Structure formats: structure tokens, C-alpha cells
XYZ file of C-alpha atoms in Angstrom:
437
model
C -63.815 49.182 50.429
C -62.977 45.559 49.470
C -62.201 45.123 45.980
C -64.407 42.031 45.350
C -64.884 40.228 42.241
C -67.962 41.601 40.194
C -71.106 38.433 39.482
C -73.898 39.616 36.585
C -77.017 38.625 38.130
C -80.046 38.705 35.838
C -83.684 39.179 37.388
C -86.943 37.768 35.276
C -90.314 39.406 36.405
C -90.533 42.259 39.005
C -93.592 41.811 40.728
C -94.214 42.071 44.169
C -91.317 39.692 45.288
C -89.347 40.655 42.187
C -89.460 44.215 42.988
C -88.716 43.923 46.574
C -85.654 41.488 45.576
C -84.153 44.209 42.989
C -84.633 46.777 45.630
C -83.047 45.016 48.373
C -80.062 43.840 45.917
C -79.405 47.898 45.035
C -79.994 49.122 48.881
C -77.669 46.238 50.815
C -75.045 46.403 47.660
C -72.370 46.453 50.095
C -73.235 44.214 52.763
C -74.465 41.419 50.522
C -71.062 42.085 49.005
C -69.390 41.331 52.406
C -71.171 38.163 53.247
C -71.423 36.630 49.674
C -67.654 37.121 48.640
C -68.419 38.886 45.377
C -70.598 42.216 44.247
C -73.928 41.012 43.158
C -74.383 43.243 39.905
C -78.166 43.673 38.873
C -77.441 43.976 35.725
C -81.150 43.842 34.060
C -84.905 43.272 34.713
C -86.758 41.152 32.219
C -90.160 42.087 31.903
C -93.316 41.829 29.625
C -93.917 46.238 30.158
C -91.286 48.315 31.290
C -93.185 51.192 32.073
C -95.903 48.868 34.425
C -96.480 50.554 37.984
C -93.991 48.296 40.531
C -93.893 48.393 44.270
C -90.584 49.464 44.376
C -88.769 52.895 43.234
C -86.182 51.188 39.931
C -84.646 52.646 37.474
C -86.301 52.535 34.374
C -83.021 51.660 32.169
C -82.669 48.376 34.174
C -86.029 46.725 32.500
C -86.054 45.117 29.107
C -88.126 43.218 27.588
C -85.554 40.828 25.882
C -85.402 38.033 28.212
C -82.839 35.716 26.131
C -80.176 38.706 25.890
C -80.225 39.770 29.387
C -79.861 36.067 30.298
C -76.739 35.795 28.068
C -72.946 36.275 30.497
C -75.254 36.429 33.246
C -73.648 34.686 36.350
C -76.521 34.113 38.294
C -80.493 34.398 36.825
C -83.370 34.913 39.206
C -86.590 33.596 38.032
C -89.731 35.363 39.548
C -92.081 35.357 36.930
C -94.176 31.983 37.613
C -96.036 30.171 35.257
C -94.726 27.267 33.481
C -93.581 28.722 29.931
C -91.522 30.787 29.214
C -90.294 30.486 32.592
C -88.850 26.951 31.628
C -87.511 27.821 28.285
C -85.854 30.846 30.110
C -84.336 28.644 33.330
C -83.584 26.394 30.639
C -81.222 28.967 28.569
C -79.553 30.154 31.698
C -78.200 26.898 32.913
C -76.965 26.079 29.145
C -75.584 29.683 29.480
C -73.486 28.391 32.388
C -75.132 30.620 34.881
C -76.867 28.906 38.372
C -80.387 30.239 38.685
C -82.866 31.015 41.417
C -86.483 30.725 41.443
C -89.551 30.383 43.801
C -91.782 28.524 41.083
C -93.791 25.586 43.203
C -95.584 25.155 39.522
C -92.135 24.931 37.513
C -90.488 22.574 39.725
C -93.680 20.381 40.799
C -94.083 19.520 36.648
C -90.679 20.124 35.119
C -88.093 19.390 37.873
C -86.428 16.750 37.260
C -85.993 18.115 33.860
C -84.298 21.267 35.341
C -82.085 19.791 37.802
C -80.973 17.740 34.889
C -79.878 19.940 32.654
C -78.119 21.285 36.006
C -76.064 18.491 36.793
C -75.349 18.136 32.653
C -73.205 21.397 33.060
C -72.293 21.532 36.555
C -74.598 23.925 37.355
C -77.134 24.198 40.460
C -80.487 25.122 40.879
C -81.416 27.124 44.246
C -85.179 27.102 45.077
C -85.464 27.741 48.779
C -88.729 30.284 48.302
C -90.627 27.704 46.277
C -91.915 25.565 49.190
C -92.668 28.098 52.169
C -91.720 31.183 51.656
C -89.976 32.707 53.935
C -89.983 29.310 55.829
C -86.110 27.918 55.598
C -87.490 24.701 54.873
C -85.665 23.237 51.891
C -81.592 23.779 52.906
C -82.526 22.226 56.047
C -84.055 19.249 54.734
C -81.430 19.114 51.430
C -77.979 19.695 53.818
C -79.000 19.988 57.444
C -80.714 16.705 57.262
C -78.842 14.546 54.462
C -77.474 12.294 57.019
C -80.859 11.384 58.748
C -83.866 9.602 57.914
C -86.575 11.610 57.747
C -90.181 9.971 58.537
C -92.869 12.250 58.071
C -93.536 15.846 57.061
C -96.572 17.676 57.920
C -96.976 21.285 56.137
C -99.295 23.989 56.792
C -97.915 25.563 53.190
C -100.664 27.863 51.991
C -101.414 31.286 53.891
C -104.390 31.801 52.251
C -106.150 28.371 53.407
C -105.063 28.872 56.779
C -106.338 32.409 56.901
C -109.353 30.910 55.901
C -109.944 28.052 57.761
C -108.288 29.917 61.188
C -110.845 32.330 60.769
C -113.909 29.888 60.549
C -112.123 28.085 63.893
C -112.040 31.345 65.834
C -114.563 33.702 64.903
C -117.145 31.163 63.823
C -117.470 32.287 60.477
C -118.589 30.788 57.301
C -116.416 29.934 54.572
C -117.717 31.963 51.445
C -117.627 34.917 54.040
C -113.845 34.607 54.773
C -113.353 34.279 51.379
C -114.386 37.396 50.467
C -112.496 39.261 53.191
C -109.051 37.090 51.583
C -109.833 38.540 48.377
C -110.416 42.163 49.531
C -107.439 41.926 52.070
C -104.910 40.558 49.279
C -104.442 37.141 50.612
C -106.618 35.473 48.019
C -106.599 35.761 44.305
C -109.686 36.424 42.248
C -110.194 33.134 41.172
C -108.572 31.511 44.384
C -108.932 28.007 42.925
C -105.091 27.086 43.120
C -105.316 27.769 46.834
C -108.875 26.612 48.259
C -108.506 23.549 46.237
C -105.052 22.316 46.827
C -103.274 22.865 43.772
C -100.520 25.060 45.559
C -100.401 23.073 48.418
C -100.199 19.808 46.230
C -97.243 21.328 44.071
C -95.167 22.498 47.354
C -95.723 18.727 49.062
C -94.255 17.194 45.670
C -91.244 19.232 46.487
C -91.118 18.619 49.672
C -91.541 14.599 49.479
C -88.800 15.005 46.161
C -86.333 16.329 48.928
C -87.216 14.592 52.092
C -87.105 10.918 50.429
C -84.690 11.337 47.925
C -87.163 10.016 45.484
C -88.504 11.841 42.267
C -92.427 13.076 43.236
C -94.785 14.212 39.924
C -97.505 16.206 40.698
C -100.128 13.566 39.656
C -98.572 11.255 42.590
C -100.049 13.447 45.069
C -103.671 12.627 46.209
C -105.334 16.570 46.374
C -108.401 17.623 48.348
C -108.973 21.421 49.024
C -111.255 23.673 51.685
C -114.399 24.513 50.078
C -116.344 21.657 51.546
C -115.457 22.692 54.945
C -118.441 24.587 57.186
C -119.161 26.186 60.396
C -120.939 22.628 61.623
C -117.904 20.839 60.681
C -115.652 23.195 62.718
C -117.875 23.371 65.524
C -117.632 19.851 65.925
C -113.595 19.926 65.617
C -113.816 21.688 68.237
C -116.240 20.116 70.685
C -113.499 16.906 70.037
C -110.913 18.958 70.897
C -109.171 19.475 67.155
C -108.692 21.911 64.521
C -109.280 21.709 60.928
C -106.320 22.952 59.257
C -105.548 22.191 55.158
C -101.964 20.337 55.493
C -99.160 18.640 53.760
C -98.681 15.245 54.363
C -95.489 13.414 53.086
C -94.737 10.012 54.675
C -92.428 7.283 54.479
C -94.393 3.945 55.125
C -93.129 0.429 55.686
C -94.507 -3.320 54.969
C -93.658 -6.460 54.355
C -93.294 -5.478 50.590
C -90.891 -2.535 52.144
C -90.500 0.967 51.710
C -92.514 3.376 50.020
C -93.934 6.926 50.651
C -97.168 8.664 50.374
C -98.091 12.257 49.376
C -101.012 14.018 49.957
C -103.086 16.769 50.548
C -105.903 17.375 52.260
C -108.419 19.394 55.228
C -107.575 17.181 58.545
C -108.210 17.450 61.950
C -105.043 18.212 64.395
C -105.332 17.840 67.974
C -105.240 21.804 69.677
C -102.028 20.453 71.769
C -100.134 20.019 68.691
C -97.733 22.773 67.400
C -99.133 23.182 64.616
C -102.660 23.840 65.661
C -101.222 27.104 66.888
C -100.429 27.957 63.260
C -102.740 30.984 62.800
C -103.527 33.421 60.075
C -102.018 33.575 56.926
C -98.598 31.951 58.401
C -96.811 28.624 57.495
C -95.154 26.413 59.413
C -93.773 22.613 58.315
C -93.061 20.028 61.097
C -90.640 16.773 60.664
C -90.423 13.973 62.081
C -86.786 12.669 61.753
C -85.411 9.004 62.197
C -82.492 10.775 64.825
C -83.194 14.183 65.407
C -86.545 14.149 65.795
C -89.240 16.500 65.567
C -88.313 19.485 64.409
C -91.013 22.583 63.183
C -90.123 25.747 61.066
C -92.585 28.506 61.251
C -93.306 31.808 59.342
C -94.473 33.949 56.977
C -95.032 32.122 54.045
C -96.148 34.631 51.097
C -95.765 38.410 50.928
C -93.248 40.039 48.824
C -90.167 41.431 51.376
C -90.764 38.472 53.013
C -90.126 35.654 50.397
C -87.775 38.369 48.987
C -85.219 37.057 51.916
C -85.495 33.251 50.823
C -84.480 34.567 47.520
C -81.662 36.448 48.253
C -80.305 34.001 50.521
C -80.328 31.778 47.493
C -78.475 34.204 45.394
C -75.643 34.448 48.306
C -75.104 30.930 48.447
C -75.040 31.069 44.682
C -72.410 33.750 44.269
C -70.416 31.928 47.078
C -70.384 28.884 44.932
C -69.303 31.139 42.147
C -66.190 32.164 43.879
C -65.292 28.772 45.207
C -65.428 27.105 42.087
C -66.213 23.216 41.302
C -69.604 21.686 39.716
C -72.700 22.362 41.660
C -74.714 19.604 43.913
C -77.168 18.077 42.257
C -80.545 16.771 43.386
C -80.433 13.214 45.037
C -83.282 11.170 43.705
C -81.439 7.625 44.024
C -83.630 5.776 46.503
C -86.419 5.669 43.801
C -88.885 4.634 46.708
C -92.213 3.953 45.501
C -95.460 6.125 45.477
C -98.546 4.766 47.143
C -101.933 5.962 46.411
C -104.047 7.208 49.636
C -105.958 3.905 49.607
C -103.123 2.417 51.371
C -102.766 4.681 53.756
C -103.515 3.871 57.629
C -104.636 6.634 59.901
C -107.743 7.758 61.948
C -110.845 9.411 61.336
C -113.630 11.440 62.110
C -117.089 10.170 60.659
C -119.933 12.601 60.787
C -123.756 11.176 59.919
C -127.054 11.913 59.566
C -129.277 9.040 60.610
C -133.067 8.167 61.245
C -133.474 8.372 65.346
C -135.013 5.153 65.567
C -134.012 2.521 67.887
C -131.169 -0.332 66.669
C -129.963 2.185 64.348
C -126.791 2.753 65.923
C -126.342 -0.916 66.184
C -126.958 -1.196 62.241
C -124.119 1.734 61.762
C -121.875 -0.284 64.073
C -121.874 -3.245 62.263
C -121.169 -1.877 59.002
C -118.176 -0.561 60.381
C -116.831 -3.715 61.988
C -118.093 -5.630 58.979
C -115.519 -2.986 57.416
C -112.839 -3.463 59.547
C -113.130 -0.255 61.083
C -113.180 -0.003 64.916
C -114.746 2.834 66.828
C -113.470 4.712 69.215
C -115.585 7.322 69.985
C -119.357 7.837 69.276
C -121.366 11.211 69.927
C -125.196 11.551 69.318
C -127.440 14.427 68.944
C -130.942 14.167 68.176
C -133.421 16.526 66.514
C -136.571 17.146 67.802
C -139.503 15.535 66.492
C -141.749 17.852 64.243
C -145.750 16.779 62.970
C -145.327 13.650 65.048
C -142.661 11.927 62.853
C -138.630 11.056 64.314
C -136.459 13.351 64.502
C -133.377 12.786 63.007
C -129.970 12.133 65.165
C -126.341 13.335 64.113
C -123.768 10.840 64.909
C -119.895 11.661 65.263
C -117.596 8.944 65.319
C -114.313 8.272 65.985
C -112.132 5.503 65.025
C -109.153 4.254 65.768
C -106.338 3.793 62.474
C -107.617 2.067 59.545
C -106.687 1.408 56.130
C -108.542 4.311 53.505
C -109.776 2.003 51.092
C -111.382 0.172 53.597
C -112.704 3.453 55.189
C -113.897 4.073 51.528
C -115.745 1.698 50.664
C -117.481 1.428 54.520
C -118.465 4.877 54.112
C -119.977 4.343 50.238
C -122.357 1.141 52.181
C -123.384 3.715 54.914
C -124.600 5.932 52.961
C -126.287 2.906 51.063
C -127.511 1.835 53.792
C -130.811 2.666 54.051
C -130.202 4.108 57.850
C -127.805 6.889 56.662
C -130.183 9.908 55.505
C -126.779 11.963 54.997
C -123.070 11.222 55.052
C -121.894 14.850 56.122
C -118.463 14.508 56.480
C -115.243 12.651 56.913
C -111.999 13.899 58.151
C -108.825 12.149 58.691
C -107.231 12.821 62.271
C -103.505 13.717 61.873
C -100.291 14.488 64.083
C -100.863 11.592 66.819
């Protein structure tokens, strides 16, 4: 056996990916060993109850409940425990302690980042946070090494299982949203209050990562424009997919470029994807992130992206490249923010969308509802009409879908808010952007 040099690597929180990564770092000792240059040493499991039920089989004299101490001569600390504090008072210690730390905490990084990877590049430490954007998804050495010398364009994420689940299930079985919920919850996909997923909050705090990395250009959370799921309903997805699209909840970081120059845009939001595109093909609780590079062009990186074992691997590839770093020596590479592009709100975004109404089914109304649009500076494209029928003698009323080609949002906005003032609008039902084309 090799005689390797020994790391101390300290593990916060041991639920279901900390377990599985404590597990894994005891049962492939030896070959982790082998490929990392140096024994990986669990030395201690922070916790807030050492004798909790886990989902793996540890020893009980690893846990403690003294955080700060186990951090102390640590080489390497893993950071599982989510939340904001004391999970940033803890990553905080470690990288003052001299040690390089690991963590999959969207939340963390999304608020306190820049914070972190300063204190980082203060001591010549590094930060390794490949499970805190997709999962199991290698998403962020790709974009942080692989790509460094390219230009990348746009990103479009499919980064929360449990929307997906959702919404995949309303596009293929028909069903209605507060139903699939209920099966996420019971099946472990969904939390008990699922807020942070059916509204966007995970999603938002992965694309502000994302964007960080991708542009070089420091993202807060409150830069990205949010929308979740709940409004979405079987009508809405049945027309999706008499167009010929799927509703997914995605990810959308993008560089743009005017006359004023560069600057990016970060958002989140349901949108409708054409069923040729890759990622329409995303189903079930899976991730995938496509980019759209300046020269290698589009590139898409699929997966699991939750479950314990699974997002166990992104960690422990992290802790590898860590202890490698360890035995090489020099200061660690820091994040590279420098091209400070600015953050545009959605309003000036240009794309295309999907206009769904509910209108009086009298004659010239259609003309009225075209005008407003052109008055708006928003073409159509496409117009669908289906008409009630008429019940105690009085019009039905008619459902119009329309298409447009790209506009600005703010214009789309405000044409929308004079629809439904309108007078010929009974009921704006929905609007969807169109994305991928």
C-alpha cells in the first residue's frame, strides 16, 4: 500500500447527502487515496444531535456537536448543513483556519458569495462548490475551467427536480397541479412547505451562480427577476401542446448587446420550449443545463440533480480536487468577477410570447385586440380562436391564443395591462415567454 500523505477533512451536517458523503469517504478510503494523492481522513462529523437516526451505518464517536473545534487543523471542511447561519460563520472559520472547504449551499453562495470567495483569495485558499448548482450535473468546473477561454452567450437551466417533476407530469399525464403536488410531497421530491421550489427561490439562487460564473460578473440574488409554477394549469398545458411546446420552469442567464454595450440578464421563470429542443426531453425529477458558447457552441449537461448518493459524487469530486491542490501546493484560484458587466431588469429583455385571452365573441373584436398590439409594438405571429357556445341567447365567449414574434417585455407589459383594460378582454389568462429558438 502507498504510503500517502494523511489530509484532516472535517464534515458539517450528515443528512441525506452528508451521510452518503461520510459513507462513501470510509468505504472507497483507498481508492480515493489513489486518485487524490493523499488519504482523505474523516476526522469528525459536526452535528446539532449525535444520536439522530442517519441514512447511513457511522460510527457514533465520529459526531460532535462542537463545530468550531472539529473545524480547527482541519485540511479540508465539507459544508452540508444549508441554511445561511451558522453555515457562514462556520465556512468562514475554516478558510481563516487555512483549510479549503466544500459545500453545496445554492442559499450561502447566492447571498454571501462574494464575501466567501473573498476571504478565500485573502489567504490563498479556494472554495469548491460544484453540487450547489445541479447536483450531480458537472456544470460549474466546466463553465469555471473548461470554458474560461470562450465566450459564453446564453445558459438555459432546467435546475429544480421538483418543478420539473411537477410540471412533466401535468404535460404527460394531464394532470392538475395541486394533484402532482401532493404525489411530490408523499414521494420525497417536494418539501412540506415546497415554496422554495414551486416559486423559484431555488431555481433563482442556482441561476445567480450560474450567471456569477458564466459572465465573470458578480450576480446578487435580488438581480434575478423570479416567477415560480403555481399559476400553471391543465388549460395552459394543453394549449403548449396543441402549439407544439412544453412548459418547463427554467434558468435563463444571457449576455445581451446594444448600442450602450454589454450587459446580462438573469431570470427565472415557467416558459414554453419547442418539443424539438433538448431540453424538452428533460423529464421527471432530472436536470439538465444547456450553453450556448461564442466558439464551442451548444453544449447540454444532463442528470440527476438532487438525491443524496447522487449529489454525494459532486461533493467528493470537490474534495479530490481539493486534496490534490493540497499536495501540489501554491494559493488557490479565485473567482473571476472582473468584467463587472451590468444587470438588466426583464423589462429590457427581447423574446417571444404566447398570449392567451378571454374575449367577448362579437364581431371586430379581434380587430380591436390587434390594434392594441401593434399600437404596442408587438407583432403577431400566430392567432388561434375558439369560441364558446352561446347559452340563454347571449354570445358566447371566444379564447384567443396568440403568438408573437420577439418583442421588448416592457412593451409586452404594458400592452397586456391595456388589454385587459380594454373593455374587449373579459380575462387575460395567461402569458408565457417562448424560449430556446
Amino acid at each position: 500500500m502507498t504510503d500517502y500523505r494523511r489530509l484532516r477533512v472535517a464534515l458539517l451536517g450528515a443528512g441525506s447527502v452528508g451521510s452518503q458523503v461520510a459513507s462513501l469517504l470510509r468505504r472507497h478510503a483507498d481508492e480515493l487515496a489513489d486518485r487524490a494523492g493523499a488519504r482523505l481522513e474523516l476526522v469528525g462529523i459536526a452535528v446539532r444531535d449525535v444520536d439522530a437516526k442517519r441514512d447511513a451505518d457511522l460510527p457514533r464517536e465520529l459526531f460532535t456537536t462542537d463545530a468550531d473545534a472539529l473545524i480547527v487543523g482541519s485540511d479540508i471542511v465539507i459544508e452540508l448543513m444549508g441554511g445561511i447561519e451558522p453555515a457562514r460563520e462556520y465556512l468562514l472559520h475554516a478558510i481563516n483556519s487555512g483549510a479549503d472547504v466544500v459545500t453545496a449551499n445554492k442559499a450561502l453562495l447566492a447571498t454571501h458569495g462574494p464575501e466567501i470567495f473573498d476571504a478565500a483569495d485573502q489567504v490563498g485558499a479556494e472554495v469548491y462548490y460544484e453540487a450547489a448548482a445541479a447536483g450531480a450535473i458537472p456544470i460549474i468546473r466546466p463553465l469555471r475551467d473548461s470554458l474560461a477561454g470562450d465566450r459564453v452567450q446564453r445558459i438555459m437551466g432546467i435546475v429544480n427536480g421538483t418543478t420539473n417533476y411537477i410540471l412533466d407530469r401535468m404535460d404527460t399525464e394531464g394532470a392538475e397541479f395541486a394533484d402532482v403536488l401532493a404525489d411530490a410531497q408523499r414521494l420525497g421530491y417536494a418539501e412540506a412547505d415546497p415554496t422554495a421550489d414551486v416559486e423559484g427561490y431555488d431555481a433563482a439562487q442556482k441561476a445567480a451562480i450560474l450567471a456569477s460564473l458564466a459572465f465573470h460578473t458578480t450576480v446578487p440574488l435580488d438581480a434575478v427577476h423570479r416567477e415560480g409554477i403555481t399559476a400553471i394549469d391543465k388549460s395552459m398545458m394543453d394549449s403548449a401542446r396543441h402549439a407544439g411546446y412544453v412548459i418547463k420552469l427554467l434558468a435563463v442567464c444571457e449576455r445581451l448587446s446594444d448600442d450602450s454595450g454589454e450587459s446580462i440578464s438573469v431570470r427565472v421563470y415557467p416558459a414554453l420550449i419547442d418539443r424539438t429542443h433538448p431540453l424538452a426531453s428533460v423529464h421527471g425529477a432530472n436536470n439538465a443545463v444547456f450553453v450556448q458558447a461564442e466558439a464551442a457552441g451548444n453544449l447540454m449537461f444532463y442528470g440527476a440533480g438532487a438525491g443524496g448518493v447522487q449529489t454525494a459524487s459532486a461533493v467528493l469530486g470537490d474534495v479530490v480536487s481539493a486534496a490534490r491542490r493540497h499536495i501540489a501546493g501554491g494559493v488557490g484560484v479565485g473567482e473571476s468577477t472582473l468584467a463587472n458587466l451590468p444587470i438588466v431588469p426583464v423589462g429590457r429583455v427581447t423574446t417571444r410570447y404566447q398570449i392567451t385571452l378571454e374575449v367577448d365573441d362579437q364581431p371586430g373584436v379581434l380587430a380591436t385586440v390587434a390594434g392594441i398590439l401593434s399600437d404596442g409594438r408587438v407583432s403577431i405571429a400566430t392567432v388561434e380562436q375558439t369560441v364558446e357556445e352561446e347559452r340563454d341567447g347571449e354570445a358566447g365567449v371566444a379564447r384567443l391564443v396568440i403568438g408573437t414574434h420577439k418583442a421588448l417585455e416592457q412593451d409586452l407589459s404594458d400592452t397586456v395591462a391595456r388589454l385587459g383594460a380594454s373593455g374587449v378582454v373579459e380575462r387575460v389568462v395567461s402569458v408565457l415567454r417562448v424560449e430556446g429558438n
